[in-house]
PDB file of C-alpha atoms in Angstrom:
ATOM      1  CA  ALA A1358      -6.320   2.409   4.836  1.00 91.00           C
ATOM      2  CA  GLY A1359      -9.368   3.982   4.384  1.00 91.00           C
ATOM      3  CA  ASP A1360     -13.205   4.814   3.589  1.00 91.00           C
ATOM      4  CA  ASP A1361     -14.452   3.498   0.384  1.00 89.00           C
ATOM      5  CA  THR A1362     -16.498   5.795  -0.331  1.00 92.00           C
ATOM      6  CA  ASP A1363     -13.550   8.583  -0.026  1.00 94.00           C
ATOM      7  CA  PRO A1364     -11.611   9.648  -3.116  1.00 96.00           C
ATOM      8  CA  ARG A1365      -8.635   9.691  -1.303  1.00 96.00           C
ATOM      9  CA  THR A1366      -8.747   5.881  -1.015  1.00 94.00           C
ATOM     10  CA  GLN A1367     -10.094   5.442  -4.575  1.00 95.00           C
ATOM     11  CA  ALA A1368      -6.874   7.906  -5.978  1.00 96.00           C
ATOM     12  CA  LEU A1369      -4.281   4.934  -3.849  1.00 95.00           C
ATOM     13  CA  LEU A1370      -6.626   2.337  -5.249  1.00 93.00           C
ATOM     14  CA  ALA A1371      -6.173   3.703  -8.672  1.00 94.00           C
ATOM     15  CA  VAL A1372      -2.556   3.032  -8.325  1.00 94.00           C
ATOM     16  CA  LEU A1373      -2.653  -0.306  -7.141  1.00 91.00           C
ATOM     17  CA  ARG A1374      -4.904  -1.378 -10.125  1.00 89.00           C
ATOM     18  CA  ASP A1375      -1.801   0.095 -12.071  1.00 87.00           C
ATOM     19  CA  ALA A1376       0.953  -2.054  -9.900  1.00 85.00           C
ATOM     20  CA  ASP A1377       2.106  -4.627 -11.271  1.00 77.00           C
ATOM     21  CA  ALA A1378      -0.084  -7.914  -9.937  1.00 72.00           C
ATOM     22  CA  GLY A1379       3.018 -10.473  -9.519  1.00 76.00           C
ATOM     23  CA  ARG A1380       4.350  -8.332  -7.352  1.00 75.00           C
ATOM     24  CA  VAL A1381       1.587  -6.856  -5.105  1.00 80.00           C
ATOM     25  CA  LEU A1382      -1.174  -8.271  -2.333  1.00 83.00           C
ATOM     26  CA  VAL A1383      -3.953  -5.825  -2.127  1.00 86.00           C
ATOM     27  CA  MET A1384      -5.238  -5.889   2.073  1.00 87.00           C
ATOM     28  CA  ARG A1385      -8.101  -3.549   2.545  1.00 87.00           C
ATOM     29  CA  ILE A1386      -8.621  -2.061   6.037  1.00 90.00           C
ATOM     30  CA  PRO A1387     -10.941  -0.405   7.300  1.00 90.00           C
ATOM     31  CA  ALA A1388      -9.782   3.461   8.319  1.00 91.00           C
ATOM     32  CA  ASP A1389      -9.882   2.615  12.212  1.00 91.00           C
ATOM     33  CA  GLY A1390      -7.779  -0.562  11.471  1.00 92.00           C
ATOM     34  CA  LEU A1391      -8.926  -4.257  12.312  1.00 92.00           C
ATOM     35  CA  GLY A1392     -11.113  -5.802  14.492  1.00 93.00           C
ATOM     36  CA  PRO A1393      -9.011  -8.627  17.292  1.00 92.00           C
ATOM     37  CA  ASP A1394     -10.120 -12.151  15.041  1.00 92.00           C
ATOM     38  CA  ASP A1395      -8.635 -10.538  11.620  1.00 91.00           C
ATOM     39  CA  VAL A1396      -5.484  -8.962  13.119  1.00 91.00           C
ATOM     40  CA  ARG A1397      -5.014 -12.919  14.484  1.00 92.00           C
ATOM     41  CA  ALA A1398      -5.575 -13.971  10.513  1.00 92.00           C
ATOM     42  CA  TRP A1399      -2.933 -11.033   9.658  1.00 89.00           C
ATOM     43  CA  PRO A1400      -0.778 -10.314  12.664  1.00 89.00           C
ATOM     44  CA  ALA A1401       1.413  -8.061   9.702  1.00 87.00           C
ATOM     45  CA  LEU A1402      -1.684  -5.830   9.869  1.00 89.00           C
ATOM     46  CA  LEU A1403      -1.452  -4.954  13.242  1.00 90.00           C
ATOM     47  CA  GLY A1404      -1.825  -0.916  13.902  1.00 91.00           C
ATOM     48  CA  LYS A1405      -2.389  -0.550  10.339  1.00 92.00           C
ATOM     49  CA  LYS A1406      -5.032   2.277  10.069  1.00 93.00           C
ATOM     50  CA  ALA A1407      -6.066   5.610   8.351  1.00 92.00           C
ATOM     51  CA  LEU A1408      -3.360   8.082   9.828  1.00 92.00           C
ATOM     52  CA  ALA A1409      -4.437  11.364  11.016  1.00 91.00           C
ATOM     53  CA  GLY A1410      -7.806  10.427   9.416  1.00 88.00           C
ATOM     54  CA  VAL A1411      -6.274   9.892   5.509  1.00 94.00           C
ATOM     55  CA  PRO A1412      -6.310   6.928   3.339  1.00 95.00           C
ATOM     56  CA  THR A1413      -3.247   5.593   4.498  1.00 95.00           C
ATOM     57  CA  ALA A1414      -1.117   2.818   2.332  1.00 94.00           C
ATOM     58  CA  PHE A1415       1.665   0.497   3.635  1.00 92.00           C
ATOM     59  CA  VAL A1416       4.006  -0.539   0.826  1.00 91.00           C
ATOM     60  CA  CYS A1417       5.665  -3.738   2.939  1.00 88.00           C
ATOM     61  CA  GLU A1418       8.165  -6.596   1.549  1.00 84.00           C
ATOM     62  CA  ARG A1419       9.584  -9.522   3.887  1.00 81.00           C
ATOM     63  CA  GLY A1420       8.777  -7.827   7.220  1.00 79.00           C
ATOM     64  CA  SER A1421       9.465  -4.486   7.038  1.00 85.00           C
ATOM     65  CA  CYS A1422       7.674  -1.524   5.763  1.00 88.00           C
ATOM     66  CA  ARG A1423       8.648   1.331   4.016  1.00 91.00           C
ATOM     67  CA  ALA A1424       6.961   5.064   5.760  1.00 93.00           C
ATOM     68  CA  PRO A1425       3.197   5.129   5.055  1.00 94.00           C
ATOM     69  CA  THR A1426       1.786   7.548   2.750  1.00 96.00           C
ATOM     70  CA  GLY A1427      -1.353   8.632   1.665  1.00 96.00           C
ATOM     71  CA  ASP A1428       0.498  10.819  -1.610  1.00 97.00           C
ATOM     72  CA  PRO A1429      -0.346   8.321  -4.093  1.00 97.00           C
ATOM     73  CA  ASP A1430       2.644   9.998  -6.352  1.00 97.00           C
ATOM     74  CA  VAL A1431       4.756   8.653  -3.297  1.00 96.00           C
ATOM     75  CA  LEU A1432       3.125   5.325  -3.464  1.00 95.00           C
ATOM     76  CA  ARG A1433       3.758   4.736  -7.007  1.00 93.00           C
ATOM     77  CA  ARG A1434       7.116   5.486  -6.551  1.00 93.00           C
ATOM     78  CA  GLN A1435       7.101   2.902  -3.783  1.00 92.00           C
ATOM     79  CA  LEU A1436       6.357  -0.101  -5.628  1.00 90.00           C
ATOM     80  CA  ALA A1437       8.244   0.980  -9.088  1.00 88.00           C
ATOM     81  CA  THR A1438      11.586   0.443  -6.799  1.00 82.00           C
ATOM     82  CA  ASP A1439      12.948  -2.519  -5.622  1.00 65.00           C
ATOM     83  CA  ARG A1440      13.816  -3.119  -2.339  1.00 57.00           C
ATOM     84  CA  PRO A1441      16.492  -2.945  -0.773  1.00 50.00           C
ATOM     85  CA  SER A1442      18.335  -2.311  -3.695  1.00 52.00           C
ATOM     86  CA  GLY A1443      16.348   0.899  -4.445  1.00 54.00           C
ATOM     87  CA  ARG A1444      17.008  -0.441  -8.166  1.00 54.00           C
ATOM     88  CA  SER A1445      13.949   1.161 -10.270  1.00 50.00           C
ATOM     89  CA  LEU A1446      11.263  -1.746 -11.527  1.00 49.00           C
ATOM     90  CA  SER A1447       9.529   0.808 -14.524  1.00 49.00           C
ATOM     91  CA  ARG A1448       9.861  -1.626 -17.435  1.00 46.00           C
ATOM     92  CA  SER A1449      11.200   0.457 -20.471  1.00 43.00           C
ATOM     93  CA  ALA A1450      10.191  -0.322 -23.769  1.00 41.00           C
ATOM     94  CA  PRO A1451      12.404  -2.606 -26.298  1.00 42.00           C
ATOM     95  CA  GLU A1452      14.621   0.237 -28.328  1.00 40.00           C
TER      96      GLU A1452
END
């Protein structure tokens, strides 16, 4: 969630562009959240908005969301960890 022109939003989106496309669905949310019609269509997005005016990413899986973050490094770690097992999903090169 955040203003598309904010460089901090762009930094979060850059992390998402590098994520495994088979595991990630990106939903762009305005900084102040979605309107009522959009929330009716996507109820899981109710209340999701930029926190304290800072562009914010929400990583959710199977109805549970991790702590929201505006930090690209934290977002990268959240996306690289299988939940609930906590296993790393990082791809390693064959030896």
